[in-house]
CSV table of C-alpha atoms and ligand atoms in Angstrom, one decimal:
chain,number,residue,atom,x,y,z
A,1,MET,CA,40.2,-34.3,-100.0
A,2,THR,CA,43.1,-34.9,-97.6
A,3,VAL,CA,45.5,-34.9,-100.5
A,4,LEU,CA,43.9,-31.8,-102.0
A,5,SER,CA,43.9,-29.9,-98.7
A,6,SER,CA,47.7,-30.4,-98.4
A,7,LEU,CA,48.3,-28.9,-101.8
A,8,ARG,CA,48.8,-25.2,-102.6
A,9,GLN,CA,46.1,-23.6,-104.7
A,10,ASP,CA,48.3,-23.5,-107.8
A,11,GLU,CA,49.0,-27.2,-107.5
A,12,VAL,CA,45.3,-28.0,-107.2
A,13,ASP,CA,44.6,-25.9,-110.3
A,14,GLU,CA,47.4,-27.7,-112.1
A,15,ASN,CA,46.1,-31.2,-111.1
A,16,ALA,CA,42.6,-30.2,-112.3
A,17,ARG,CA,44.1,-29.1,-115.6
A,18,SER,CA,46.1,-32.2,-116.2
A,19,SER,CA,43.2,-34.6,-115.3
A,20,TYR,CA,40.8,-32.7,-117.5
A,21,PHE,CA,43.0,-32.8,-120.5
A,22,ASN,CA,44.4,-36.2,-119.6
A,23,LEU,CA,47.9,-34.9,-119.4
A,24,PRO,CA,50.7,-35.8,-117.1
A,25,ALA,CA,50.9,-33.3,-114.2
A,26,LEU,CA,53.2,-30.5,-114.9
A,27,ASP,CA,55.6,-29.4,-112.2
A,28,VAL,CA,55.7,-25.6,-112.9
A,29,SER,CA,58.8,-25.1,-110.8
A,30,VAL,CA,60.7,-27.6,-113.0
A,31,ALA,CA,59.4,-26.4,-116.3
A,32,PHE,CA,59.8,-22.8,-115.5
A,33,PRO,CA,62.4,-22.5,-112.7
A,34,GLN,CA,62.0,-18.7,-112.6
A,35,ALA,CA,58.2,-18.9,-112.1
A,36,THR,CA,56.6,-18.1,-108.7
A,37,PRO,CA,53.0,-18.6,-107.9
A,38,VAL,CA,50.8,-15.7,-109.0
A,39,SER,CA,49.7,-15.4,-105.4
A,40,GLN,CA,53.1,-14.0,-104.5
A,41,PHE,CA,53.3,-10.5,-105.6
A,42,PRO,CA,57.0,-9.5,-106.2
A,43,PRO,CA,58.5,-7.0,-103.8
A,44,CYS,CA,58.8,-3.5,-105.0
A,45,ALA,CA,61.9,-3.6,-107.2
A,46,SER,CA,63.2,-0.2,-106.4
A,47,ASP,CA,62.1,3.3,-105.3
A,48,TYR,CA,61.1,4.6,-108.7
A,49,TYR,CA,63.0,7.8,-109.3
A,50,GLN,CA,63.6,8.2,-105.6
A,51,PHE,CA,60.0,9.1,-105.3
A,52,ASP,CA,60.0,8.5,-101.5
A,53,ASP,CA,62.3,11.5,-101.1
A,54,LEU,CA,59.5,13.7,-102.2
A,55,LEU,CA,57.1,12.4,-99.6
A,56,THR,CA,56.6,13.5,-96.0
A,57,SER,CA,57.0,10.8,-93.4
A,58,ASP,CA,53.2,10.6,-93.0
A,59,GLU,CA,52.9,10.0,-96.8
A,60,ARG,CA,55.6,7.4,-96.7
A,61,THR,CA,53.8,5.6,-93.8
A,62,ILE,CA,50.5,5.6,-95.8
A,63,ARG,CA,52.3,4.3,-98.8
A,64,MET,CA,53.8,1.4,-96.9
A,65,LYS,CA,50.6,0.6,-95.1
A,66,VAL,CA,48.6,0.2,-98.4
A,67,ARG,CA,51.5,-1.7,-100.0
A,68,GLU,CA,51.6,-4.2,-97.1
A,69,CYS,CA,47.8,-4.7,-97.1
A,70,MET,CA,47.8,-5.2,-100.9
A,71,GLU,CA,50.7,-7.6,-101.0
A,72,LYS,CA,49.7,-9.6,-97.9
A,73,ASP,CA,45.9,-9.6,-97.9
A,74,ILE,CA,45.0,-9.1,-101.6
A,75,ALA,CA,47.6,-10.6,-103.9
A,76,PRO,CA,47.2,-14.1,-102.5
A,77,ILE,CA,43.4,-14.3,-103.0
A,78,ILE,CA,42.6,-12.0,-105.8
A,79,THR,CA,43.2,-14.2,-108.9
A,80,LYS,CA,40.2,-16.5,-108.3
A,81,TYR,CA,37.9,-13.5,-107.8
A,82,TRP,CA,39.2,-12.1,-111.2
A,83,GLU,CA,38.5,-15.5,-112.8
A,84,LYS,CA,34.9,-15.5,-111.4
A,85,ALA,CA,34.4,-11.8,-111.9
A,86,GLU,CA,33.3,-11.6,-108.2
A,87,PHE,CA,34.0,-9.0,-105.6
A,88,PRO,CA,35.9,-10.2,-102.4
A,89,PHE,CA,33.6,-8.6,-99.9
A,90,HIS,CA,35.6,-10.1,-97.0
A,91,VAL,CA,38.5,-7.7,-97.7
A,92,VAL,CA,36.4,-4.5,-97.2
A,93,PRO,CA,37.2,-4.5,-93.4
A,94,LYS,CA,40.9,-4.7,-94.2
A,95,PHE,CA,40.6,-1.6,-96.4
A,96,ALA,CA,38.6,0.1,-93.7
A,97,ALA,CA,41.4,-0.7,-91.2
A,98,LEU,CA,43.8,1.4,-93.3
A,99,HIS,CA,41.8,4.5,-92.3
A,100,ILE,CA,42.3,6.2,-95.6
A,101,ALA,CA,38.8,6.3,-97.0
A,102,GLY,CA,37.7,9.9,-97.6
A,103,GLY,CA,41.4,10.8,-98.2
A,104,THR,CA,41.5,14.6,-98.4
A,105,ILE,CA,38.3,15.3,-96.6
A,106,LYS,CA,38.8,17.0,-93.3
A,107,GLY,CA,36.5,16.2,-90.3
A,108,TYR,CA,33.5,13.8,-90.3
A,109,GLY,CA,35.7,10.9,-89.3
A,110,CYS,CA,37.8,11.3,-92.5
A,111,PRO,CA,41.6,11.4,-92.5
A,112,GLY,CA,42.2,14.8,-94.1
A,113,HIS,CA,45.3,13.6,-95.9
A,114,SER,CA,47.3,15.6,-98.5
A,115,ILE,CA,46.4,15.0,-102.2
A,116,THR,CA,49.8,13.4,-102.6
A,117,ALA,CA,49.0,10.9,-99.8
A,118,SER,CA,45.8,9.9,-101.5
A,119,ALA,CA,47.4,9.7,-104.9
A,120,ILE,CA,50.2,7.4,-103.7
A,121,ALA,CA,47.6,5.3,-101.9
A,122,VAL,CA,45.8,4.9,-105.2
A,123,ALA,CA,49.0,4.0,-106.9
A,124,GLU,CA,49.8,1.3,-104.3
A,125,PHE,CA,46.3,-0.2,-104.6
A,126,ALA,CA,46.6,-0.3,-108.4
A,127,ARG,CA,50.2,-1.7,-108.3
A,128,VAL,CA,48.7,-5.0,-107.1
A,129,ASP,CA,45.1,-4.8,-108.3
A,130,ALA,CA,43.4,-2.2,-110.4
A,131,SER,CA,39.9,-3.5,-109.6
A,132,CYS,CA,40.3,-3.0,-105.9
A,133,CYS,CA,41.7,0.4,-106.7
A,134,THR,CA,38.6,1.2,-108.7
A,135,PHE,CA,36.3,0.0,-105.9
A,136,PHE,CA,38.0,2.3,-103.5
A,137,SER,CA,38.2,5.3,-106.0
A,138,VAL,CA,34.5,5.1,-106.8
A,139,HIS,CA,33.6,5.0,-103.1
A,140,SER,CA,35.9,7.9,-102.5
A,141,LEU,CA,34.3,9.9,-105.4
A,142,ALA,CA,30.8,9.4,-103.7
A,143,MET,CA,32.3,10.7,-100.4
A,144,LEU,CA,33.9,13.6,-102.1
A,145,THR,CA,30.7,14.6,-103.8
A,146,ILE,CA,28.9,14.7,-100.5
A,147,ALA,CA,31.8,16.6,-98.9
A,148,LEU,CA,31.9,19.2,-101.6
A,149,CYS,CA,28.3,19.5,-102.6
A,150,GLY,CA,26.3,18.2,-99.7
A,151,SER,CA,24.6,20.1,-96.8
A,152,GLU,CA,26.1,20.0,-93.3
A,153,ALA,CA,23.4,17.6,-92.3
A,154,GLN,CA,24.2,15.2,-95.2
A,155,LYS,CA,28.0,15.3,-94.4
A,156,GLN,CA,27.3,14.4,-90.7
A,157,LYS,CA,24.8,11.7,-91.6
A,158,TYR,CA,26.8,9.9,-94.3
A,159,LEU,CA,30.5,10.6,-94.2
A,160,PRO,CA,31.5,9.0,-90.8
A,161,SER,CA,30.1,5.6,-91.8
A,162,MET,CA,31.5,5.9,-95.3
A,163,ALA,CA,34.9,6.7,-93.9
A,164,GLN,CA,34.7,3.3,-92.1
A,165,LEU,CA,33.4,1.6,-95.2
A,166,ASN,CA,30.3,0.6,-93.2
A,167,THR,CA,28.4,2.4,-95.9
A,168,VAL,CA,29.7,1.9,-99.5
A,169,GLY,CA,28.9,4.4,-102.2
A,170,CYS,CA,28.8,4.6,-105.9
A,171,TRP,CA,28.7,7.5,-108.4
A,172,ALA,CA,26.3,7.5,-111.3
A,173,LEU,CA,26.7,10.0,-114.2
A,174,THR,CA,27.1,7.9,-117.3
A,175,GLU,CA,24.0,6.7,-119.2
A,176,PRO,CA,23.6,4.1,-122.0
A,177,ASP,CA,23.6,6.9,-124.6
A,178,TYR,CA,25.6,9.5,-122.9
A,179,GLY,CA,29.2,8.7,-121.8
A,180,SER,CA,31.9,11.1,-123.1
A,181,ASP,CA,29.0,13.7,-123.6
A,182,ALA,CA,27.7,13.2,-120.1
A,183,SER,CA,26.4,16.8,-120.0
A,184,SER,CA,23.6,15.7,-122.3
A,185,LEU,CA,22.3,13.1,-119.9
A,186,ARG,CA,18.6,12.3,-120.0
A,187,THR,CA,17.6,10.9,-116.6
A,188,THR,CA,15.1,13.3,-115.1
A,189,ALA,CA,14.3,14.7,-111.7
A,190,THR,CA,10.8,16.1,-111.2
A,191,LYS,CA,9.8,18.1,-108.2
A,192,VAL,CA,6.9,16.7,-106.2
A,193,GLU,CA,5.7,17.4,-102.7
A,194,GLY,CA,8.4,16.6,-100.2
A,195,GLY,CA,10.9,15.5,-102.7
A,196,TRP,CA,11.8,14.4,-106.2
A,197,ILE,CA,10.9,11.7,-108.7
A,198,LEU,CA,13.9,10.2,-110.6
A,199,GLU,CA,13.3,8.5,-113.9
A,200,GLY,CA,15.9,7.1,-116.3
A,201,GLN,CA,18.9,4.8,-116.7
A,202,LYS,CA,22.6,4.7,-115.8
A,203,ARG,CA,25.3,2.4,-117.2
A,204,TRP,CA,28.7,1.2,-116.2
A,205,ILE,CA,28.3,2.3,-112.6
A,206,GLY,CA,31.1,0.8,-110.5
A,207,ASN,CA,30.0,-0.8,-107.1
A,208,SER,CA,26.3,-0.2,-108.0
A,209,THR,CA,25.2,-3.8,-107.6
A,210,PHE,CA,25.9,-3.7,-103.9
A,211,ALA,CA,26.4,0.0,-102.9
A,212,ASP,CA,24.4,1.2,-99.9
A,213,LEU,CA,24.2,4.7,-101.3
A,214,LEU,CA,24.1,5.9,-104.9
A,215,ILE,CA,25.0,9.4,-106.0
A,216,ILE,CA,22.7,9.9,-109.0
A,217,PHE,CA,22.8,12.9,-111.4
A,218,ALA,CA,19.6,13.8,-113.2
A,219,ARG,CA,18.2,16.7,-115.2
A,220,ASN,CA,15.8,19.0,-113.3
A,221,THR,CA,12.7,19.1,-115.5
A,222,THR,CA,12.0,22.7,-114.4
A,223,THR,CA,15.4,24.3,-114.8
A,224,ASN,CA,16.8,21.8,-117.4
A,225,GLN,CA,20.0,21.8,-115.3
A,226,ILE,CA,21.8,18.8,-113.8
A,227,ASN,CA,21.2,18.1,-110.1
A,228,GLY,CA,22.6,15.5,-107.8
A,229,TYR,CA,20.8,13.1,-105.4
A,230,ILE,CA,21.6,10.6,-102.7
A,231,VAL,CA,19.6,7.5,-103.4
A,232,LYS,CA,19.4,4.5,-101.0
A,233,LYS,CA,20.0,1.0,-102.1
A,234,ASN,CA,16.5,-0.3,-101.4
A,235,ALA,CA,14.6,2.7,-102.8
A,236,PRO,CA,11.4,1.4,-104.5
A,237,GLY,CA,11.8,1.5,-108.3
A,238,LEU,CA,15.6,1.3,-108.3
A,239,THR,CA,17.3,-1.8,-109.8
A,240,ALA,CA,21.0,-2.4,-110.6
A,241,THR,CA,21.9,-5.3,-112.8
A,242,LYS,CA,25.5,-6.5,-113.1
A,243,ILE,CA,27.2,-6.1,-116.5
A,244,GLU,CA,28.6,-9.5,-117.3
A,245,ASN,CA,31.5,-10.7,-119.5
A,246,LYS,CA,33.9,-7.8,-119.1
A,247,ILE,CA,37.5,-8.4,-120.2
A,248,GLY,CA,39.0,-5.7,-117.9
A,249,LEU,CA,38.5,-4.7,-114.3
A,250,ARG,CA,36.6,-7.9,-113.8
A,251,ILE,CA,36.3,-7.6,-110.1
A,252,VAL,CA,34.7,-4.2,-110.3
A,253,GLN,CA,30.9,-4.8,-110.2
A,254,ASN,CA,29.7,-2.5,-112.9
A,255,GLY,CA,25.9,-2.1,-113.1
A,256,ASP,CA,23.1,-1.0,-115.4
A,257,ILE,CA,20.8,1.1,-113.2
A,258,LEU,CA,17.1,1.5,-113.9
A,259,LEU,CA,15.2,4.2,-112.1
A,260,LYS,CA,11.5,3.9,-112.4
A,261,LYS,CA,9.7,6.7,-110.5
A,262,VAL,CA,12.2,6.6,-107.6
A,263,PHE,CA,11.2,9.0,-104.9
A,264,VAL,CA,14.1,10.9,-103.2
A,265,PRO,CA,13.2,13.1,-100.2
A,266,ASP,CA,14.2,16.8,-100.3
A,267,GLU,CA,16.8,16.1,-97.5
A,268,ASP,CA,18.7,13.8,-99.9
A,269,ARG,CA,19.1,16.3,-102.7
A,270,LEU,CA,22.7,17.6,-103.0
A,271,THR,CA,22.0,21.3,-102.9
A,272,GLY,CA,25.5,22.1,-104.2
A,273,VAL,CA,24.8,20.5,-107.6
A,274,ASN,CA,22.8,22.9,-109.7
A,275,SER,CA,24.5,22.5,-113.1
A,276,PHE,CA,26.9,20.2,-114.9
A,277,GLN,CA,29.7,22.5,-114.0
A,278,ASP,CA,29.1,21.6,-110.4
A,279,THR,CA,29.7,17.9,-111.1
A,280,ASN,CA,33.1,19.0,-112.5
A,281,LYS,CA,34.0,20.6,-109.1
A,282,VAL,CA,34.4,17.1,-107.8
A,283,PHE,CA,36.0,15.8,-111.0
A,284,LEU,CA,38.5,18.5,-111.3
A,285,ALA,CA,39.2,19.0,-107.6
A,286,VAL,CA,40.6,15.6,-106.9
A,287,SER,CA,39.1,12.7,-108.8
A,288,ARG,CA,40.9,13.0,-112.2
A,289,ILE,CA,44.2,13.4,-110.4
A,290,MET,CA,43.5,10.1,-108.7
A,291,VAL,CA,42.5,8.4,-111.9
A,292,ALA,CA,45.8,9.5,-113.4
A,293,TRP,CA,47.7,7.8,-110.6
A,294,GLN,CA,46.0,4.5,-111.2
A,295,PRO,CA,47.9,3.6,-114.4
A,296,ILE,CA,51.1,4.8,-112.7
A,297,GLY,CA,50.5,2.2,-110.0
A,298,MET,CA,49.7,-0.4,-112.6
A,299,SER,CA,52.9,0.4,-114.4
A,300,MET,CA,54.9,0.0,-111.2
A,301,GLY,CA,53.3,-3.5,-110.7
A,302,VAL,CA,54.2,-4.5,-114.3
A,303,TYR,CA,57.7,-3.3,-113.8
A,304,ASP,CA,58.0,-5.3,-110.5
A,305,MET,CA,56.6,-8.4,-112.3
A,306,CYS,CA,59.1,-8.1,-115.2
A,307,TYR,CA,62.0,-7.4,-112.8
A,308,ARG,CA,61.2,-10.6,-111.0
B,1,FAD,C1,35.1,-0.3,-116.0
B,1,FAD,C2,34.3,1.0,-116.1
B,1,FAD,C3,33.8,1.6,-114.9
B,1,FAD,C4,33.1,2.8,-115.0
B,1,FAD,N1,32.6,3.3,-113.8
B,1,FAD,C5,31.8,4.4,-113.9
B,1,FAD,C6,31.2,5.0,-112.7
B,1,FAD,O1,31.4,4.5,-111.6
B,1,FAD,N2,30.3,6.0,-112.9
B,1,FAD,C7,30.0,6.6,-114.1
B,1,FAD,O2,29.3,7.5,-114.1
B,1,FAD,N3,30.6,6.1,-115.2
B,1,FAD,C8,31.4,5.0,-115.2
B,1,FAD,N4,32.0,4.5,-116.3
B,1,FAD,C9,31.6,5.1,-117.6
B,1,FAD,C10,32.7,5.9,-118.3
B,1,FAD,O3,32.8,7.1,-117.6
B,1,FAD,C11,32.3,5.9,-119.7
B,1,FAD,O4,32.5,4.7,-120.3
B,1,FAD,C12,33.1,7.0,-120.5
B,1,FAD,O5,32.7,8.3,-120.1
B,1,FAD,C13,32.9,6.8,-122.0
B,1,FAD,O6,31.6,6.8,-122.4
B,1,FAD,P1,31.0,5.6,-123.3
B,1,FAD,O7,31.4,4.3,-122.7
B,1,FAD,O8,29.6,5.9,-123.5
B,1,FAD,O9,31.8,5.8,-124.7
B,1,FAD,P2,31.5,6.8,-125.8
B,1,FAD,O10,31.3,8.2,-125.2
B,1,FAD,O11,30.4,6.3,-126.7
B,1,FAD,O12,32.9,6.8,-126.6
B,1,FAD,C14,33.2,5.7,-127.5
B,1,FAD,C15,34.4,6.1,-128.3
B,1,FAD,O13,34.1,7.2,-129.1
B,1,FAD,C16,35.1,8.3,-128.8
B,1,FAD,N5,34.4,9.6,-128.8
B,1,FAD,C17,33.3,9.9,-128.1
B,1,FAD,N6,32.9,11.2,-128.4
B,1,FAD,C18,33.8,11.6,-129.3
B,1,FAD,C19,34.0,12.9,-130.0
B,1,FAD,N7,33.2,13.9,-129.8
B,1,FAD,N8,35.0,13.0,-130.9
B,1,FAD,C20,35.9,11.9,-131.1
B,1,FAD,N9,35.8,10.7,-130.4
B,1,FAD,C21,34.8,10.6,-129.6
B,1,FAD,C22,35.6,8.0,-127.4
B,1,FAD,O14,36.9,8.5,-127.2
B,1,FAD,C23,35.6,6.4,-127.4
B,1,FAD,O15,36.8,5.9,-128.0
B,1,FAD,C24,32.8,3.3,-116.3
B,1,FAD,C25,33.2,2.7,-117.4
B,1,FAD,C26,33.9,1.6,-117.4
B,1,FAD,C27,34.4,0.9,-118.6
């Protein structure tokens, strides 16, 4: 134990490997002099295309703040979470301390950044770890839906705590049989006294195994249109089961959601979602732009790795 505790994690892993396969211990730094431990993310190789010149000083500050957090707090610990396909819950307060959740939303404790600032933050997340980026993006999507489609009371109730990541959100549109053609979704919402009964299934929903609040889209059985609802984590009849054995985004906790007669009070219906086009308001307004910046960030990370 004393010996192990004086070793770096990569050395411990290497010792375990060599004893398991009965091989002599390999000194990585001798075999591959150019190699550095995976826990050290290489510094940014250059300012790609002088991109910084296009940013305001506030946007540059946000960029550097996210970069520093990702290189210092995330890169050193993330590989083992990737291996185990687990989410590093202890880093959530570090993300909260960046004060960037809710990006473009103005008021309600949100930063009201420019779209460019949010986009470059997404890229800096993805540069080091695409899963953490997805965690953050899905949460932001839930926030944006409340901001764009929620009532004043819902915005005041949920957004401040989501901005501090004290309440984590997820966003559930996709179903087992409806992905690309999400507008055909089958989960139903039936009006009852004082609220709605949701019945159906969702698949692939990021953050859903632990999210405090789930944005669920369902078909109104009276109008046949798609409506949106805010569902709480412990709602009776709601279960979210982790999808195992993924080969990508392994740290993202994707879930299969089952809704069995889940009651949602009237006050938690998103009155701004009355058709599938309304879900697109959120998608088209900001979300797809952010998704596009994710591979840009990942490409930056790949470039930095190769440059090293
Ligand atoms: C890691 C991960 C995280 C996700 N997170 C979320 C989330 O948080 N919330 C959420 O709601 N959803 C989420 N999704 C679901 C995602 O939005 C769907 O996977 C996506 O919409 C595709 O749907 P599908 O998987 O059912 O594939 P399908 O729609 O079945 O598509 C399978 C293949 O067929 C092709 N295809 C489909 N239709 C056509 C057509 N008409 N013509 C030609 N080709 C076609 C597609 O391009 C694809 O190659 C996530 C998915 C993943 C993998």
